[in-house]
Structures are given as C-alpha cells and as structure tokens.
PDB file of C-alpha atoms in Angstrom:
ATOM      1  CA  UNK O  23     137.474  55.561 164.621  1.00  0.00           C
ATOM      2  CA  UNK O  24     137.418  52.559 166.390  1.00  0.00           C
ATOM      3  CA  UNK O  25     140.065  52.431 169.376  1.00  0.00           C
ATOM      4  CA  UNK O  26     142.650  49.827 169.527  1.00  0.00           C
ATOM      5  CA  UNK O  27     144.541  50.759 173.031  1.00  0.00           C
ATOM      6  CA  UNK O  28     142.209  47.779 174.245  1.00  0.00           C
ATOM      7  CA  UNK O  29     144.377  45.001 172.285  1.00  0.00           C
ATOM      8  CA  UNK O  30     147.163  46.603 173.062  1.00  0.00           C
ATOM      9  CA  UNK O  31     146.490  46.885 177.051  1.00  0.00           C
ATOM     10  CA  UNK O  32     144.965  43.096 177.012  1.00  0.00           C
ATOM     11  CA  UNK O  33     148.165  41.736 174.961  1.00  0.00           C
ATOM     12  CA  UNK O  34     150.246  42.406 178.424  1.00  0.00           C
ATOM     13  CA  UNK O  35     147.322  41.465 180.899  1.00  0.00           C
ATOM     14  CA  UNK O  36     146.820  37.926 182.679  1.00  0.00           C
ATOM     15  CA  UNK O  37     144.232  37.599 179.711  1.00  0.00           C
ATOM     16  CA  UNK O  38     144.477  33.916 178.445  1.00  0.00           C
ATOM     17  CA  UNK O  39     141.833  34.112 175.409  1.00  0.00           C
ATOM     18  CA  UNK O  40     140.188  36.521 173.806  1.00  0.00           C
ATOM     19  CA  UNK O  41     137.189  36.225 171.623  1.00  0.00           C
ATOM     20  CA  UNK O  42     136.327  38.885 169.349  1.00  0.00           C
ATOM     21  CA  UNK O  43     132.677  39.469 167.752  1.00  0.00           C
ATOM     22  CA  UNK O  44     132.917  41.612 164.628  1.00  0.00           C
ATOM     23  CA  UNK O  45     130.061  42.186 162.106  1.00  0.00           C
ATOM     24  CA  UNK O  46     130.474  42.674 158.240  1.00  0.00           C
ATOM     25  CA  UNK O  47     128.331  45.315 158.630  1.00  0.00           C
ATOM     26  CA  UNK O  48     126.148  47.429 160.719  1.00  0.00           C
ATOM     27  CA  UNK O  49     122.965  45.956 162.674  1.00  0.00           C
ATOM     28  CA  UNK O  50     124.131  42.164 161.373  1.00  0.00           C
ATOM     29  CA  UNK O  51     123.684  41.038 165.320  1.00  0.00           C
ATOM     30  CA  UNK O  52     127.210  41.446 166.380  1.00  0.00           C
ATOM     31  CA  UNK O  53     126.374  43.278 169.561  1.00  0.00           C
ATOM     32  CA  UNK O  54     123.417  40.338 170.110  1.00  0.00           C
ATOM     33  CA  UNK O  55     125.598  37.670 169.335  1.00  0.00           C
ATOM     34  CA  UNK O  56     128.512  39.075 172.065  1.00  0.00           C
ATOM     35  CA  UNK O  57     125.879  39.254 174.976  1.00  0.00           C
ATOM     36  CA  UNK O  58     124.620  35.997 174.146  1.00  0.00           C
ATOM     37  CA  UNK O  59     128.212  34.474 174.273  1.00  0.00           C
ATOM     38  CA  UNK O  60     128.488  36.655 177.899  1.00  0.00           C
ATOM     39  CA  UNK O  61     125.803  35.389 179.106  1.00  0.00           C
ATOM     40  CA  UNK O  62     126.501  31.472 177.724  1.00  0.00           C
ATOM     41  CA  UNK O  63     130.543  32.229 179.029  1.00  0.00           C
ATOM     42  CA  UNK O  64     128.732  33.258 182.452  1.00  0.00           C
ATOM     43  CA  UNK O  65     126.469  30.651 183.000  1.00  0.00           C
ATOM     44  CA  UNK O  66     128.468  27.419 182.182  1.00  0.00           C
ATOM     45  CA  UNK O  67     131.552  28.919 184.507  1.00  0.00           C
ATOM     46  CA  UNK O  68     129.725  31.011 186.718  1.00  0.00           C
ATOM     47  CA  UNK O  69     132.418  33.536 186.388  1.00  0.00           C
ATOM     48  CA  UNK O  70     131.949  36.139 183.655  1.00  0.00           C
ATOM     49  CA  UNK O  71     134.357  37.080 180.952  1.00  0.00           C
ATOM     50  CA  UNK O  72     136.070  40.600 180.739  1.00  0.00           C
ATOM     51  CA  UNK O  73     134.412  42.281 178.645  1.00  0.00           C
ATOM     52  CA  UNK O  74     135.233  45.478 176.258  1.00  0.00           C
ATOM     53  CA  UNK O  75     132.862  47.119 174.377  1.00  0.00           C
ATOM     54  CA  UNK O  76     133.285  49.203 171.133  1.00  0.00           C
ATOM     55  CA  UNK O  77     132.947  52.884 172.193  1.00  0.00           C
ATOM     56  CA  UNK O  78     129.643  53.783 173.012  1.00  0.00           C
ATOM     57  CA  UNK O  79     128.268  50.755 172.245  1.00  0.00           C
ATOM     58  CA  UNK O  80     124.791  49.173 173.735  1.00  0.00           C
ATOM     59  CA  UNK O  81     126.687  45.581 175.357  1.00  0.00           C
ATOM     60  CA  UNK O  82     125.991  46.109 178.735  1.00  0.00           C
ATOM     61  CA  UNK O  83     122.146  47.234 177.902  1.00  0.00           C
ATOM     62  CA  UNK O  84     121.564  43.816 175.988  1.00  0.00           C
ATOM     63  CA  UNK O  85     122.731  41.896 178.814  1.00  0.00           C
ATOM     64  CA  UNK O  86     119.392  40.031 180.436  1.00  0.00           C
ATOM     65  CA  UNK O  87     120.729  40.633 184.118  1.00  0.00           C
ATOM     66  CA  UNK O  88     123.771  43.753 183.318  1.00  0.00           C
ATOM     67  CA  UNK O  89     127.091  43.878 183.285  1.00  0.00           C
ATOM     68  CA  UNK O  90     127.278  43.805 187.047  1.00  0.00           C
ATOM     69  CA  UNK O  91     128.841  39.837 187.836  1.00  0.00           C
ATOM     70  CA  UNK O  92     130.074  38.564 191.413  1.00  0.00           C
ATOM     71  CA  UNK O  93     133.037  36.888 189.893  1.00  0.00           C
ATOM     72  CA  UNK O  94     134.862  37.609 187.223  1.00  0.00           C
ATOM     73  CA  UNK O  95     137.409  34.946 184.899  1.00  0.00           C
ATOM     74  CA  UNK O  96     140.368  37.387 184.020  1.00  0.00           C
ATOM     75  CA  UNK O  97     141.808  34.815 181.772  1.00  0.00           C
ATOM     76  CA  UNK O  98     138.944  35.590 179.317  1.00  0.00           C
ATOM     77  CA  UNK O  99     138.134  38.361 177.320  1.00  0.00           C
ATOM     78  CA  UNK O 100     134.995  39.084 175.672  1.00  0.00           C
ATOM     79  CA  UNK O 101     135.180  42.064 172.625  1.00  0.00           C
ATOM     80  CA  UNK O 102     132.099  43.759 170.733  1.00  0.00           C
ATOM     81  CA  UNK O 103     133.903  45.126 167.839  1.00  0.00           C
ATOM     82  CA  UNK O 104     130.887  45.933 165.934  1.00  0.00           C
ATOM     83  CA  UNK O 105     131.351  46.464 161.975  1.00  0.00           C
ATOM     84  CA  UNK O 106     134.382  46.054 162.044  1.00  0.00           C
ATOM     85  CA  UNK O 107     135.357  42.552 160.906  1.00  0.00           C
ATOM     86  CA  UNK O 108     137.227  43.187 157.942  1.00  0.00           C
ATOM     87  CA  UNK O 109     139.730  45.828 159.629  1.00  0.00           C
ATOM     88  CA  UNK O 110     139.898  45.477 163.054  1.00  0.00           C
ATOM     89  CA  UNK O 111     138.251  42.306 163.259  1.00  0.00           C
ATOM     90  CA  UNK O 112     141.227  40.727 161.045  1.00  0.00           C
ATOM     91  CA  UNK O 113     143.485  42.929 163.762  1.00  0.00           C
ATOM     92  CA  UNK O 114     142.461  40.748 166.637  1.00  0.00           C
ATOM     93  CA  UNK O 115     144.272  37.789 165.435  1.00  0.00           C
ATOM     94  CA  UNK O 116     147.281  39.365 165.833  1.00  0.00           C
ATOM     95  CA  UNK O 117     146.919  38.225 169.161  1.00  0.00           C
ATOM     96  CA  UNK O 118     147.543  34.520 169.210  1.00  0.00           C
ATOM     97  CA  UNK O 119     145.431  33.964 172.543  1.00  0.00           C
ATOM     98  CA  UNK O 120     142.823  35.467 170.221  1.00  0.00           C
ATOM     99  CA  UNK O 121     139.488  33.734 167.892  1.00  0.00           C
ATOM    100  CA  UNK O 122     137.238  36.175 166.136  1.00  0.00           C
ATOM    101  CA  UNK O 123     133.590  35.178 165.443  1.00  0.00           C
ATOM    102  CA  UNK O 124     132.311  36.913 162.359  1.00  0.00           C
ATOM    103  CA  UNK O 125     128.528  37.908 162.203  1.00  0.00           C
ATOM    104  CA  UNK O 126     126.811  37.850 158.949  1.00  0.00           C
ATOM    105  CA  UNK O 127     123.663  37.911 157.505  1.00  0.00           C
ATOM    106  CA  UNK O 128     122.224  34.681 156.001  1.00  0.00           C
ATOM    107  CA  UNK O 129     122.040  35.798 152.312  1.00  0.00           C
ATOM    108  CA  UNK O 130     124.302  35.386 149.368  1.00  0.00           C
ATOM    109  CA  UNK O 131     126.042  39.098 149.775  1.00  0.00           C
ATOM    110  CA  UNK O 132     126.459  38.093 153.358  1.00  0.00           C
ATOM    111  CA  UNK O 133     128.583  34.921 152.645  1.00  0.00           C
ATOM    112  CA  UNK O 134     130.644  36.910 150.408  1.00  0.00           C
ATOM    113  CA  UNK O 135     131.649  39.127 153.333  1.00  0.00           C
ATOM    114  CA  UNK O 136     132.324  36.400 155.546  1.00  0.00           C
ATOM    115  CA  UNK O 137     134.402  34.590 153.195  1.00  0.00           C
ATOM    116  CA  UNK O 138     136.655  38.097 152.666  1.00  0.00           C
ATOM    117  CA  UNK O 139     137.444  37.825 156.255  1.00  0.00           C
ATOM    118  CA  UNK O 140     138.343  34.373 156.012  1.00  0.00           C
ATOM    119  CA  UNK O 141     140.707  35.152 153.387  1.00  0.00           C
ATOM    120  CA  UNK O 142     142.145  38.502 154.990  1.00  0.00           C
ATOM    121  CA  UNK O 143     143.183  36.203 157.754  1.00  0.00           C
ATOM    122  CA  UNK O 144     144.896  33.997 155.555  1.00  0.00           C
ATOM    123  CA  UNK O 145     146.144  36.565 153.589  1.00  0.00           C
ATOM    124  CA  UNK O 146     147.802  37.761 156.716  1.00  0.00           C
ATOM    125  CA  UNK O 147     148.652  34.872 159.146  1.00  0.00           C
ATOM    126  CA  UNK O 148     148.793  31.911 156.800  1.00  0.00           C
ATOM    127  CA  UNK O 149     146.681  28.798 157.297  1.00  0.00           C
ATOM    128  CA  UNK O 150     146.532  29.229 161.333  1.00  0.00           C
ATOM    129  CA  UNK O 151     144.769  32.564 161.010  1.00  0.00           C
ATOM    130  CA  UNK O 152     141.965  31.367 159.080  1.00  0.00           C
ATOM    131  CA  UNK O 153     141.803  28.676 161.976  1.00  0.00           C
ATOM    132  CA  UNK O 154     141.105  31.108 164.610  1.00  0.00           C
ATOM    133  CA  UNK O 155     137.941  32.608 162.800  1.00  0.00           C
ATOM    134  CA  UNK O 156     134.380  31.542 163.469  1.00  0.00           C
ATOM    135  CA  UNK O 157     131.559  32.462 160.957  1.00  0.00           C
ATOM    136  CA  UNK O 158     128.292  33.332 162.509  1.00  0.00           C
ATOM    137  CA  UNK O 159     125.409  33.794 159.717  1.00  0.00           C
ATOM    138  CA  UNK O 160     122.286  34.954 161.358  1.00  0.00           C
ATOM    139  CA  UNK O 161     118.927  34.968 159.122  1.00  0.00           C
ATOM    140  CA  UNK O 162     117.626  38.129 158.034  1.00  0.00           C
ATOM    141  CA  UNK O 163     114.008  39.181 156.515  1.00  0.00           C
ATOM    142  CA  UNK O 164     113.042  37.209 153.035  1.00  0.00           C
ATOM    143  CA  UNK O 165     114.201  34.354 151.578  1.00  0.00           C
ATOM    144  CA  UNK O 166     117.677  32.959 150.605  1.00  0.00           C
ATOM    145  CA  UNK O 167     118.393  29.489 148.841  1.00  0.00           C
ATOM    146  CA  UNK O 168     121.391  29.387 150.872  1.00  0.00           C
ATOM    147  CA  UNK O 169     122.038  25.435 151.481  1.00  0.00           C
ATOM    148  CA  UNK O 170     124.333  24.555 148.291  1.00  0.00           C
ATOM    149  CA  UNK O 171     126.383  28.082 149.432  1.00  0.00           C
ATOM    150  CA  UNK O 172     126.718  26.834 153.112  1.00  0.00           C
ATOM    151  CA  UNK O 173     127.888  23.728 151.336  1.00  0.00           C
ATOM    152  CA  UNK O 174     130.730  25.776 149.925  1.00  0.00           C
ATOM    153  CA  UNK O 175     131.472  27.598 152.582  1.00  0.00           C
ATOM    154  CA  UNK O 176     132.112  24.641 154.819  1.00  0.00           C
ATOM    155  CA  UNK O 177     134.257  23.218 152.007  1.00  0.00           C
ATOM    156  CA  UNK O 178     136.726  26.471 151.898  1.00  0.00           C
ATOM    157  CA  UNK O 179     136.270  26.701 155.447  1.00  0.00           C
ATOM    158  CA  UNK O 180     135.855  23.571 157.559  1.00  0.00           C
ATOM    159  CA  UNK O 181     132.751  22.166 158.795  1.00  0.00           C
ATOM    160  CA  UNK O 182     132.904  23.279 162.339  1.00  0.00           C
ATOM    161  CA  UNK O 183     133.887  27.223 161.253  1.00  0.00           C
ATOM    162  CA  UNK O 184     131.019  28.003 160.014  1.00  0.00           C
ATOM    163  CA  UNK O 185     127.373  28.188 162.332  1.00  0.00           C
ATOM    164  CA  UNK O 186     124.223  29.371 159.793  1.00  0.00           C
ATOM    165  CA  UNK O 187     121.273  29.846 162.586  1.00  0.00           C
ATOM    166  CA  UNK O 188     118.188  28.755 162.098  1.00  0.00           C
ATOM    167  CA  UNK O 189     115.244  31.144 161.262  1.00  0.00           C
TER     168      UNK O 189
END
C-alpha cells in the first residue's frame, strides 16, 4: 500500500514543482532513473531537490555521493513512486505544480503500458494532463524492432514526451 500523506503534505508546502518517477512495473529503472534526475537536479543548481521516497525504498543507496546535500531547493520536489504509474503515478497530476516521468521498458509490451498512462491522464485531466507526463523507455535484455512504434508513440504523444535510451 503505497502512502499518499506525501502529496497531500507537499500540496500545502512552499513546493513549486514536483516531478514524479513511476514505473509500469517492477525493476523497469524507476528508482535509477529518480537518482539520476537527483543527481542531474543537484549538479546544474547546486542545490538538491526534496526528495520522497516510496516506503522502504533503495533512493538514497543509489545516490553516487547520498542523500546528505549542503543546500537544499524547497521549491522542488523529487518522488520515487516505484510501480506505481498507472495508480498513483496518474494521482500525482492532481497536483498542477506536478510532471510525472513514466519508466518503461524498451519492448513492444512496454509501450503499451506507457501509452495506458498517457491515456489515464487524459482520461482524467483532459488534454493538459497528458501534457504533464514524460515517457522514459529504458532498453532491456534482447532485441526489439521498436523504431516504427517510437514513431507512433511520438505521433499520439508529441515528439518531446517521449525519451527511448539508447542501449
């Protein structure tokens, strides 16, 4: 049961954004993906974002240098969901300071997720919702013809929503 008293809490802080990393499932790279955006938040500001990790979760052990910063940027928050893009991830948004990047795997099945939580946004908060979501597709063991489907995906989605990373 994933605990939502953070959202709640950071909806009446000084918190100006919020950025969300949910995976479609478990061990897609969510928690990877969320240090690495720490760690690129920390280093281009020098101050580091809030950050809120899913209960016992492994964030602050994936950081290269620990969750231990001499300045912190209160006006951004930093949130390793894990698997939870489809529920809670979609939750986020209800927040409008908030964007949630979605981390897939690079295979067919794993577009297919991403695009249901492109749609669940919609579904829910109209056009703008679906605006606030980021797709992350992360390559995974074998190999998947995936060009003409990132093609696609772009089309539904935007160019700039969706980020397939290299092998």
């Amino acid at each position: 049961n994933l605990d939502r008293g953070w959202l709640v809490s950071a909806k009446r802080s000084p918190v100006a954004h919020h950025v969300a990393v949910a995976g479609t499932g478990g061990g897609v790279g969510c928690t990877t993906t969320a240090a690495l955006l720490f760690t690129s938040f920390t280093q281009r500001t020098g101050r580091a974002p809030v950050l809120y990790d899913r209960s016992a979760g492994t964030l602050g052990a994936r950081l290269p240098e620990g969750d231990d910063v001499l300045e912190l940027d209160v006006a951004l928050a930093l949130h390793d969901l894990g698997a939870h893009a489809i529920g809670a991830g979609v939750d986020v948004l209800d927040d409008p300071a908030a964007l949630l990047v979605v981390v897939s795997p690079l295979t067919p099945a794993g577009a297919g997720a991403c695009d249901a939580v492109f749609e669940a946004a919609e579904r829910r908060f109209g056009p703008r919702g679906r605006k606030r979501v980021l797709g992350a597709l992360v390559p995974v063991f074998g190999r998947h013809r995936m060009r003409r489907r990132l093609a696609e995906m772009d089309d539904a989605h935007g160019p700039e929503t969706i980020v397939a990373f290299p092998r």
